[in-house]
mmCIF file of N, CA, C and O in Angstrom:
data_model
loop_
_atom_site.group_PDB
_atom_site.id
_atom_site.type_symbol
_atom_site.label_atom_id
_atom_site.label_comp_id
_atom_site.label_asym_id
_atom_site.label_seq_id
_atom_site.Cartn_x
_atom_site.Cartn_y
_atom_site.Cartn_z
ATOM 1 N N MET E 1 68.721 -37.025 -38.112
ATOM 2 C CA MET E 1 68.820 -38.296 -37.309
ATOM 3 C C MET E 1 67.251 -38.735 -36.980
ATOM 4 O O MET E 1 66.777 -37.863 -36.005
ATOM 5 N N MET E 2 66.670 -39.719 -37.208
ATOM 6 C CA MET E 2 65.568 -40.103 -36.687
ATOM 7 C C MET E 2 65.504 -40.593 -35.447
ATOM 8 O O MET E 2 66.340 -41.931 -35.435
ATOM 9 N N ARG E 3 64.401 -40.310 -34.582
ATOM 10 C CA ARG E 3 64.629 -40.912 -33.271
ATOM 11 C C ARG E 3 63.566 -42.136 -33.367
ATOM 12 O O ARG E 3 62.509 -41.817 -34.020
ATOM 13 N N LYS E 4 63.711 -43.181 -32.935
ATOM 14 C CA LYS E 4 62.825 -44.452 -32.687
ATOM 15 C C LYS E 4 62.343 -44.534 -31.171
ATOM 16 O O LYS E 4 63.377 -44.611 -30.366
ATOM 17 N N ILE E 5 61.301 -44.741 -30.935
ATOM 18 C CA ILE E 5 60.513 -45.224 -29.790
ATOM 19 C C ILE E 5 59.849 -46.098 -29.868
ATOM 20 O O ILE E 5 59.078 -46.476 -30.760
ATOM 21 N N ALA E 6 59.964 -47.334 -29.157
ATOM 22 C CA ALA E 6 59.222 -48.362 -29.001
ATOM 23 C C ALA E 6 58.540 -48.798 -27.644
ATOM 24 O O ALA E 6 59.150 -48.492 -26.300
ATOM 25 N N PHE E 7 57.478 -48.881 -27.565
ATOM 26 C CA PHE E 7 56.421 -48.688 -25.948
ATOM 27 C C PHE E 7 55.922 -50.266 -26.234
ATOM 28 O O PHE E 7 55.603 -50.894 -26.815
ATOM 29 N N PHE E 8 55.996 -50.715 -24.655
ATOM 30 C CA PHE E 8 55.935 -52.156 -24.123
ATOM 31 C C PHE E 8 55.127 -51.854 -22.934
ATOM 32 O O PHE E 8 55.184 -51.222 -22.174
ATOM 33 N N ASP E 9 53.776 -52.788 -23.029
ATOM 34 C CA ASP E 9 52.698 -53.096 -21.641
ATOM 35 C C ASP E 9 53.747 -54.153 -21.128
ATOM 36 O O ASP E 9 54.530 -54.774 -21.628
ATOM 37 N N LEU E 10 53.088 -54.268 -19.735
ATOM 38 C CA LEU E 10 53.929 -55.215 -18.884
ATOM 39 C C LEU E 10 53.041 -56.359 -18.915
ATOM 40 O O LEU E 10 53.304 -57.518 -19.255
ATOM 41 N N ASP E 11 51.366 -56.359 -18.260
ATOM 42 C CA ASP E 11 50.771 -57.154 -18.019
ATOM 43 C C ASP E 11 50.302 -58.029 -19.225
ATOM 44 O O ASP E 11 49.908 -57.558 -20.276
ATOM 45 N N ARG E 12 50.826 -59.399 -19.326
ATOM 46 C CA ARG E 12 50.452 -60.260 -20.394
ATOM 47 C C ARG E 12 51.124 -60.253 -21.832
ATOM 48 O O ARG E 12 50.596 -60.234 -22.604
ATOM 49 N N THR E 13 52.181 -59.195 -21.672
ATOM 50 C CA THR E 13 52.968 -58.670 -22.832
ATOM 51 C C THR E 13 54.147 -58.916 -22.419
ATOM 52 O O THR E 13 54.681 -60.127 -22.864
ATOM 53 N N LEU E 14 55.201 -58.312 -21.699
ATOM 54 C CA LEU E 14 56.400 -58.554 -21.447
ATOM 55 C C LEU E 14 56.149 -59.521 -20.189
ATOM 56 O O LEU E 14 57.420 -60.330 -20.069
ATOM 57 N N CYS E 15 55.458 -59.360 -19.494
ATOM 58 C CA CYS E 15 55.368 -60.249 -18.514
ATOM 59 C C CYS E 15 54.234 -61.403 -18.345
ATOM 60 O O CYS E 15 53.326 -60.931 -17.950
ATOM 61 N N SER E 16 54.381 -62.071 -18.943
ATOM 62 C CA SER E 16 53.563 -63.380 -19.315
ATOM 63 C C SER E 16 52.933 -64.389 -18.683
ATOM 64 O O SER E 16 52.126 -65.060 -18.671
ATOM 65 N N GLY E 17 54.247 -64.512 -17.512
ATOM 66 C CA GLY E 17 53.649 -65.478 -16.627
ATOM 67 C C GLY E 17 52.624 -64.953 -15.297
ATOM 68 O O GLY E 17 52.493 -65.636 -14.377
ATOM 69 N N GLY E 18 51.959 -63.920 -15.160
ATOM 70 C CA GLY E 18 50.789 -63.428 -14.461
ATOM 71 C C GLY E 18 51.801 -62.581 -13.221
ATOM 72 O O GLY E 18 50.880 -62.107 -12.402
ATOM 73 N N ASP E 19 53.110 -62.503 -13.125
ATOM 74 C CA ASP E 19 53.787 -61.566 -12.245
ATOM 75 C C ASP E 19 54.349 -60.574 -12.837
ATOM 76 O O ASP E 19 54.616 -60.697 -14.307
ATOM 77 N N LEU E 20 55.265 -59.885 -12.201
ATOM 78 C CA LEU E 20 55.838 -58.640 -12.804
ATOM 79 C C LEU E 20 56.995 -59.014 -12.702
ATOM 80 O O LEU E 20 58.173 -58.202 -12.298
ATOM 81 N N HIS E 21 57.841 -60.069 -13.846
ATOM 82 C CA HIS E 21 58.981 -60.488 -14.096
ATOM 83 C C HIS E 21 59.088 -60.874 -15.495
ATOM 84 O O HIS E 21 58.290 -61.207 -15.848
ATOM 85 N N VAL E 22 60.138 -60.267 -15.645
ATOM 86 C CA VAL E 22 60.419 -60.739 -17.602
ATOM 87 C C VAL E 22 61.952 -61.717 -17.184
ATOM 88 O O VAL E 22 62.923 -61.727 -16.517
ATOM 89 N N SER E 23 62.043 -62.245 -18.588
ATOM 90 C CA SER E 23 63.224 -63.235 -18.764
ATOM 91 C C SER E 23 64.706 -62.281 -19.050
ATOM 92 O O SER E 23 64.639 -61.092 -19.192
ATOM 93 N N LEU E 24 65.671 -62.989 -18.897
ATOM 94 C CA LEU E 24 66.862 -62.348 -19.440
ATOM 95 C C LEU E 24 67.138 -62.161 -20.653
ATOM 96 O O LEU E 24 67.719 -60.934 -21.193
ATOM 97 N N GLU E 25 66.236 -62.807 -21.632
ATOM 98 C CA GLU E 25 66.390 -62.465 -23.046
ATOM 99 C C GLU E 25 65.514 -60.937 -23.324
ATOM 100 O O GLU E 25 65.947 -60.225 -24.289
ATOM 101 N N ILE E 26 64.435 -60.806 -22.654
ATOM 102 C CA ILE E 26 64.111 -59.255 -22.544
ATOM 103 C C ILE E 26 64.973 -58.259 -22.362
ATOM 104 O O ILE E 26 65.079 -57.165 -23.049
ATOM 105 N N LYS E 27 65.593 -58.730 -21.093
ATOM 106 C CA LYS E 27 66.344 -57.472 -20.968
ATOM 107 C C LYS E 27 67.699 -57.478 -21.977
ATOM 108 O O LYS E 27 68.040 -56.184 -22.326
ATOM 109 N N GLN E 28 68.152 -58.400 -22.436
ATOM 110 C CA GLN E 28 69.274 -58.395 -23.388
ATOM 111 C C GLN E 28 68.719 -57.535 -24.740
ATOM 112 O O GLN E 28 69.403 -56.792 -25.345
ATOM 113 N N ALA E 29 67.469 -57.824 -25.312
ATOM 114 C CA ALA E 29 66.264 -57.369 -26.107
ATOM 115 C C ALA E 29 66.534 -55.836 -25.874
ATOM 116 O O ALA E 29 66.767 -54.913 -26.931
ATOM 117 N N PHE E 30 66.196 -55.266 -24.685
ATOM 118 C CA PHE E 30 65.898 -53.939 -24.359
ATOM 119 C C PHE E 30 67.430 -53.353 -24.574
ATOM 120 O O PHE E 30 67.799 -52.139 -25.093
ATOM 121 N N GLN E 31 68.619 -54.089 -24.077
ATOM 122 C CA GLN E 31 70.093 -53.369 -24.403
ATOM 123 C C GLN E 31 70.143 -53.288 -25.882
ATOM 124 O O GLN E 31 71.010 -52.022 -26.049
ATOM 125 N N SER E 32 69.710 -54.214 -26.574
ATOM 126 C CA SER E 32 70.363 -54.240 -27.921
ATOM 127 C C SER E 32 69.520 -52.964 -28.488
ATOM 128 O O SER E 32 69.820 -52.060 -29.573
ATOM 129 N N MET E 33 68.162 -52.501 -28.345
ATOM 130 C CA MET E 33 67.470 -51.725 -28.714
ATOM 131 C C MET E 33 68.420 -50.535 -28.454
ATOM 132 O O MET E 33 68.190 -49.255 -29.331
ATOM 133 N N ARG E 34 68.295 -49.934 -27.140
ATOM 134 C CA ARG E 34 69.546 -48.817 -26.678
ATOM 135 C C ARG E 34 70.983 -48.901 -27.782
ATOM 136 O O ARG E 34 70.844 -47.747 -28.065
ATOM 137 N N GLU E 35 71.170 -49.897 -28.018
ATOM 138 C CA GLU E 35 72.717 -50.042 -28.925
ATOM 139 C C GLU E 35 72.086 -49.575 -30.394
ATOM 140 O O GLU E 35 73.161 -48.815 -31.009
ATOM 141 N N ASN E 36 70.644 -49.593 -30.728
ATOM 142 C CA ASN E 36 70.234 -49.298 -31.890
ATOM 143 C C ASN E 36 69.733 -48.168 -32.118
ATOM 144 O O ASN E 36 68.937 -47.880 -32.972
ATOM 145 N N GLU E 37 69.830 -47.185 -30.718
ATOM 146 C CA GLU E 37 69.481 -45.920 -30.840
ATOM 147 C C GLU E 37 67.630 -45.959 -31.002
ATOM 148 O O GLU E 37 66.961 -45.022 -31.554
ATOM 149 N N ILE E 38 67.280 -47.156 -30.422
ATOM 150 C CA ILE E 38 65.720 -47.172 -30.124
ATOM 151 C C ILE E 38 65.513 -46.960 -28.523
ATOM 152 O O ILE E 38 66.036 -47.558 -27.835
ATOM 153 N N GLU E 39 64.658 -46.180 -28.321
ATOM 154 C CA GLU E 39 64.488 -45.778 -26.625
ATOM 155 C C GLU E 39 63.235 -46.780 -26.240
ATOM 156 O O GLU E 39 62.057 -46.445 -26.924
ATOM 157 N N PRO E 40 63.365 -47.875 -25.309
ATOM 158 C CA PRO E 40 62.249 -48.484 -25.272
ATOM 159 C C PRO E 40 61.806 -47.864 -24.056
ATOM 160 O O PRO E 40 62.332 -47.202 -23.215
ATOM 161 N N VAL E 41 60.205 -47.858 -24.030
ATOM 162 C CA VAL E 41 59.350 -47.078 -22.878
ATOM 163 C C VAL E 41 58.360 -48.115 -22.458
ATOM 164 O O VAL E 41 57.788 -49.019 -23.154
ATOM 165 N N ILE E 42 58.258 -48.553 -20.816
ATOM 166 C CA ILE E 42 57.446 -49.106 -20.562
ATOM 167 C C ILE E 42 55.966 -48.143 -20.014
ATOM 168 O O ILE E 42 56.325 -47.244 -19.619
ATOM 169 N N ALA E 43 54.887 -48.825 -20.817
ATOM 170 C CA ALA E 43 53.693 -47.945 -20.643
ATOM 171 C C ALA E 43 52.606 -48.722 -19.917
ATOM 172 O O ALA E 43 52.379 -50.066 -20.378
ATOM 173 N N THR E 44 52.633 -48.554 -18.580
ATOM 174 C CA THR E 44 51.589 -49.791 -17.906
ATOM 175 C C THR E 44 50.463 -49.145 -16.809
ATOM 176 O O THR E 44 50.662 -47.724 -16.710
ATOM 177 N N GLY E 45 49.417 -49.539 -16.504
ATOM 178 C CA GLY E 45 48.712 -49.002 -15.264
ATOM 179 C C GLY E 45 49.080 -48.972 -13.892
ATOM 180 O O GLY E 45 48.759 -48.509 -12.853
ATOM 181 N N SER E 46 50.188 -49.964 -13.918
ATOM 182 C CA SER E 46 50.805 -50.134 -12.663
ATOM 183 C C SER E 46 51.676 -48.943 -11.947
ATOM 184 O O SER E 46 52.013 -48.046 -12.825
ATOM 185 N N SER E 47 51.900 -48.846 -10.853
ATOM 186 C CA SER E 47 52.502 -47.686 -10.096
ATOM 187 C C SER E 47 53.845 -47.892 -10.109
ATOM 188 O O SER E 47 54.336 -48.946 -10.328
ATOM 189 N N PHE E 48 54.704 -46.878 -9.896
ATOM 190 C CA PHE E 48 56.306 -46.615 -9.802
ATOM 191 C C PHE E 48 56.608 -48.002 -8.706
ATOM 192 O O PHE E 48 57.380 -48.713 -8.874
ATOM 193 N N TYR E 49 55.925 -47.754 -7.599
ATOM 194 C CA TYR E 49 56.417 -48.878 -6.753
ATOM 195 C C TYR E 49 56.057 -50.429 -6.826
ATOM 196 O O TYR E 49 56.788 -51.357 -6.651
ATOM 197 N N GLU E 50 55.196 -50.681 -7.764
ATOM 198 C CA GLU E 50 54.747 -51.893 -8.270
ATOM 199 C C GLU E 50 55.956 -52.347 -8.951
ATOM 200 O O GLU E 50 56.311 -53.927 -9.242
ATOM 201 N N VAL E 51 56.654 -51.611 -9.995
ATOM 202 C CA VAL E 51 57.406 -51.830 -10.941
ATOM 203 C C VAL E 51 58.701 -51.354 -11.005
ATOM 204 O O VAL E 51 59.639 -51.491 -11.778
ATOM 205 N N GLN E 52 59.264 -50.791 -10.078
ATOM 206 C CA GLN E 52 60.337 -50.103 -9.573
ATOM 207 C C GLN E 52 61.494 -51.373 -10.011
ATOM 208 O O GLN E 52 62.634 -51.119 -10.582
ATOM 209 N N HIS E 53 61.313 -52.159 -9.135
ATOM 210 C CA HIS E 53 62.483 -53.537 -9.345
ATOM 211 C C HIS E 53 62.550 -53.755 -11.071
ATOM 212 O O HIS E 53 63.786 -54.325 -11.175
ATOM 213 N N LEU E 54 61.532 -54.149 -11.516
ATOM 214 C CA LEU E 54 61.346 -54.291 -13.110
ATOM 215 C C LEU E 54 62.264 -53.035 -14.021
ATOM 216 O O LEU E 54 62.866 -53.654 -14.744
ATOM 217 N N LEU E 55 61.927 -51.827 -13.566
ATOM 218 C CA LEU E 55 62.457 -50.813 -14.273
ATOM 219 C C LEU E 55 64.121 -51.081 -14.105
ATOM 220 O O LEU E 55 64.855 -50.705 -15.014
ATOM 221 N N THR E 56 64.345 -51.222 -12.794
ATOM 222 C CA THR E 56 65.720 -51.224 -12.657
ATOM 223 C C THR E 56 66.762 -52.667 -13.416
ATOM 224 O O THR E 56 67.746 -52.248 -13.948
ATOM 225 N N PHE E 57 65.868 -53.782 -13.131
ATOM 226 C CA PHE E 57 66.293 -55.114 -14.000
ATOM 227 C C PHE E 57 66.498 -54.908 -15.583
ATOM 228 O O PHE E 57 67.478 -55.244 -15.775
ATOM 229 N N LEU E 58 65.231 -53.929 -16.180
ATOM 230 C CA LEU E 58 65.649 -53.564 -17.584
ATOM 231 C C LEU E 58 66.355 -52.358 -17.936
ATOM 232 O O LEU E 58 66.666 -52.020 -18.836
ATOM 233 N N GLU E 59 66.896 -51.573 -17.014
ATOM 234 C CA GLU E 59 67.601 -50.183 -16.798
ATOM 235 C C GLU E 59 66.832 -49.223 -17.865
ATOM 236 O O GLU E 59 67.485 -48.695 -18.716
ATOM 237 N N VAL E 60 65.476 -49.347 -17.458
ATOM 238 C CA VAL E 60 64.771 -48.363 -18.069
ATOM 239 C C VAL E 60 64.614 -47.332 -17.694
ATOM 240 O O VAL E 60 64.665 -47.020 -16.663
ATOM 241 N N GLU E 61 64.865 -46.072 -18.562
ATOM 242 C CA GLU E 61 64.664 -44.835 -17.812
ATOM 243 C C GLU E 61 63.373 -43.965 -18.545
ATOM 244 O O GLU E 61 63.226 -42.966 -18.273
ATOM 245 N N ASN E 62 62.579 -44.430 -19.239
ATOM 246 C CA ASN E 62 61.606 -44.111 -20.045
ATOM 247 C C ASN E 62 60.407 -44.675 -19.718
ATOM 248 O O ASN E 62 60.114 -46.067 -19.965
ATOM 249 N N TYR E 63 59.385 -44.261 -19.160
ATOM 250 C CA TYR E 63 58.144 -44.792 -18.405
ATOM 251 C C TYR E 63 57.005 -44.032 -18.480
ATOM 252 O O TYR E 63 57.083 -43.071 -18.447
ATOM 253 N N ILE E 64 55.730 -44.750 -18.644
ATOM 254 C CA ILE E 64 54.537 -44.324 -18.567
ATOM 255 C C ILE E 64 53.822 -44.911 -17.528
ATOM 256 O O ILE E 64 53.708 -46.111 -17.981
ATOM 257 N N LEU E 65 53.405 -44.481 -16.425
ATOM 258 C CA LEU E 65 53.125 -45.288 -15.417
ATOM 259 C C LEU E 65 51.602 -44.825 -14.785
ATOM 260 O O LEU E 65 51.164 -43.681 -15.138
ATOM 261 N N SER E 66 50.781 -45.669 -13.942
ATOM 262 C CA SER E 66 49.775 -45.351 -13.442
ATOM 263 C C SER E 66 48.645 -44.648 -14.421
ATOM 264 O O SER E 66 47.998 -43.663 -14.047
ATOM 265 N N ASN E 67 48.506 -45.383 -15.399
ATOM 266 C CA ASN E 67 47.748 -45.080 -16.537
ATOM 267 C C ASN E 67 47.952 -43.547 -17.160
ATOM 268 O O ASN E 67 47.083 -42.685 -17.352
ATOM 269 N N GLY E 68 49.208 -43.004 -17.326
ATOM 270 C CA GLY E 68 49.445 -41.687 -17.638
ATOM 271 C C GLY E 68 49.705 -40.745 -16.563
ATOM 272 O O GLY E 68 50.169 -39.507 -16.811
ATOM 273 N N CYS E 69 49.601 -41.140 -15.248
ATOM 274 C CA CYS E 69 49.758 -40.067 -14.065
ATOM 275 C C CYS E 69 51.091 -39.781 -13.705
ATOM 276 O O CYS E 69 51.211 -38.604 -13.103
ATOM 277 N N TYR E 70 52.131 -40.847 -14.266
ATOM 278 C CA TYR E 70 53.403 -40.621 -13.949
ATOM 279 C C TYR E 70 54.517 -40.975 -15.031
ATOM 280 O O TYR E 70 54.319 -42.076 -15.538
ATOM 281 N N VAL E 71 54.917 -39.784 -15.585
ATOM 282 C CA VAL E 71 55.618 -39.914 -16.847
ATOM 283 C C VAL E 71 57.191 -39.622 -16.651
ATOM 284 O O VAL E 71 57.349 -38.308 -16.362
ATOM 285 N N LYS E 72 58.289 -40.455 -16.970
ATOM 286 C CA LYS E 72 59.452 -39.813 -17.266
ATOM 287 C C LYS E 72 60.239 -40.203 -18.449
ATOM 288 O O LYS E 72 59.909 -41.454 -18.834
ATOM 289 N N PHE E 73 61.010 -39.256 -18.981
ATOM 290 C CA PHE E 73 61.593 -39.540 -20.208
ATOM 291 C C PHE E 73 63.136 -38.985 -20.201
ATOM 292 O O PHE E 73 63.156 -37.875 -19.741
ATOM 293 N N LYS E 74 63.896 -39.780 -20.341
ATOM 294 C CA LYS E 74 65.623 -39.749 -19.915
ATOM 295 C C LYS E 74 65.923 -38.889 -19.074
ATOM 296 O O LYS E 74 66.346 -38.038 -18.709
ATOM 297 N N GLY E 75 65.298 -39.315 -17.972
ATOM 298 C CA GLY E 75 65.323 -38.885 -16.496
ATOM 299 C C GLY E 75 64.692 -37.582 -16.098
ATOM 300 O O GLY E 75 64.512 -37.276 -15.009
ATOM 301 N N LYS E 76 63.606 -36.946 -16.736
ATOM 302 C CA LYS E 76 62.950 -35.968 -16.721
ATOM 303 C C LYS E 76 61.738 -36.390 -16.190
ATOM 304 O O LYS E 76 61.040 -37.090 -17.358
ATOM 305 N N LEU E 77 61.139 -35.846 -15.305
ATOM 306 C CA LEU E 77 59.693 -35.851 -14.717
ATOM 307 C C LEU E 77 59.140 -35.297 -15.702
ATOM 308 O O LEU E 77 58.850 -33.973 -16.013
ATOM 309 N N ILE E 78 57.875 -35.661 -16.575
ATOM 310 C CA ILE E 78 57.169 -35.177 -17.679
ATOM 311 C C ILE E 78 55.774 -34.627 -16.916
ATOM 312 O O ILE E 78 55.017 -33.741 -17.116
ATOM 313 N N GLN E 79 55.167 -35.741 -16.150
ATOM 314 C CA GLN E 79 53.887 -35.951 -15.571
ATOM 315 C C GLN E 79 53.823 -36.308 -13.989
ATOM 316 O O GLN E 79 54.291 -37.201 -13.957
ATOM 317 N N ASN E 80 53.114 -35.689 -13.038
ATOM 318 C CA ASN E 80 53.134 -36.606 -11.736
ATOM 319 C C ASN E 80 52.087 -35.795 -11.173
ATOM 320 O O ASN E 80 51.633 -34.920 -10.491
ATOM 321 N N ALA E 81 50.797 -36.406 -11.670
ATOM 322 C CA ALA E 81 49.643 -36.269 -11.534
ATOM 323 C C ALA E 81 49.050 -36.635 -9.902
ATOM 324 O O ALA E 81 49.473 -37.832 -10.013
ATOM 325 N N THR E 82 48.588 -35.974 -8.893
ATOM 326 C CA THR E 82 48.185 -36.442 -7.858
ATOM 327 C C THR E 82 46.818 -35.879 -7.247
ATOM 328 O O THR E 82 46.199 -35.144 -7.950
ATOM 329 N N MET E 83 46.581 -36.468 -6.380
ATOM 330 C CA MET E 83 44.972 -36.701 -5.834
ATOM 331 C C MET E 83 45.102 -35.896 -4.487
ATOM 332 O O MET E 83 45.814 -36.291 -3.560
ATOM 333 N N SER E 84 44.244 -35.002 -4.216
ATOM 334 C CA SER E 84 44.161 -34.684 -2.656
ATOM 335 C C SER E 84 43.486 -35.504 -1.931
ATOM 336 O O SER E 84 42.849 -36.380 -2.321
ATOM 337 N N ILE E 85 43.758 -35.361 -0.628
ATOM 338 C CA ILE E 85 42.818 -36.237 0.453
ATOM 339 C C ILE E 85 41.476 -36.112 0.236
ATOM 340 O O ILE E 85 40.503 -37.009 -0.148
ATOM 341 N N VAL E 86 40.914 -34.823 -0.140
ATOM 342 C CA VAL E 86 39.551 -34.372 -0.466
ATOM 343 C C VAL E 86 39.011 -35.328 -1.758
ATOM 344 O O VAL E 86 38.026 -36.103 -1.570
ATOM 345 N N GLU E 87 40.082 -35.292 -2.846
ATOM 346 C CA GLU E 87 39.550 -35.702 -3.675
ATOM 347 C C GLU E 87 39.399 -37.171 -3.801
ATOM 348 O O GLU E 87 38.358 -37.929 -4.137
ATOM 349 N N ILE E 88 40.378 -38.074 -2.877
ATOM 350 C CA ILE E 88 40.149 -39.409 -2.913
ATOM 351 C C ILE E 88 39.154 -39.538 -1.756
ATOM 352 O O ILE E 88 38.448 -40.564 -2.223
ATOM 353 N N SER E 89 38.794 -38.513 -1.173
ATOM 354 C CA SER E 89 37.625 -39.047 -0.151
ATOM 355 C C SER E 89 36.401 -39.056 -0.789
ATOM 356 O O SER E 89 35.419 -39.893 -0.136
ATOM 357 N N ILE E 90 36.664 -38.261 -1.711
ATOM 358 C CA ILE E 90 34.975 -38.280 -2.393
ATOM 359 C C ILE E 90 34.875 -39.538 -3.183
ATOM 360 O O ILE E 90 33.284 -39.917 -3.087
ATOM 361 N N TYR E 91 35.478 -40.049 -3.710
ATOM 362 C CA TYR E 91 35.686 -41.220 -4.565
ATOM 363 C C TYR E 91 35.412 -42.842 -3.371
ATOM 364 O O TYR E 91 34.740 -43.577 -3.472
#
């Protein structure tokens, strides 16, 4: 069985109004994809805390956030890159 994945950006793609909100039609499209065995994935530079409400609304459990620093797929944490206080203070 072939697995299918569809990746979506947020800013100026799914969220065209300049804020992090999507229409009910997009929510319905995500549900339709899941029903047709297509895994929708959100891929964005935004952090989890910025998009948590959107992930909940869309019922998305697959995402690549913070430019790849935080990744979850099917509820499993794949990547959680962090920086120490020392690394942050250098920049």
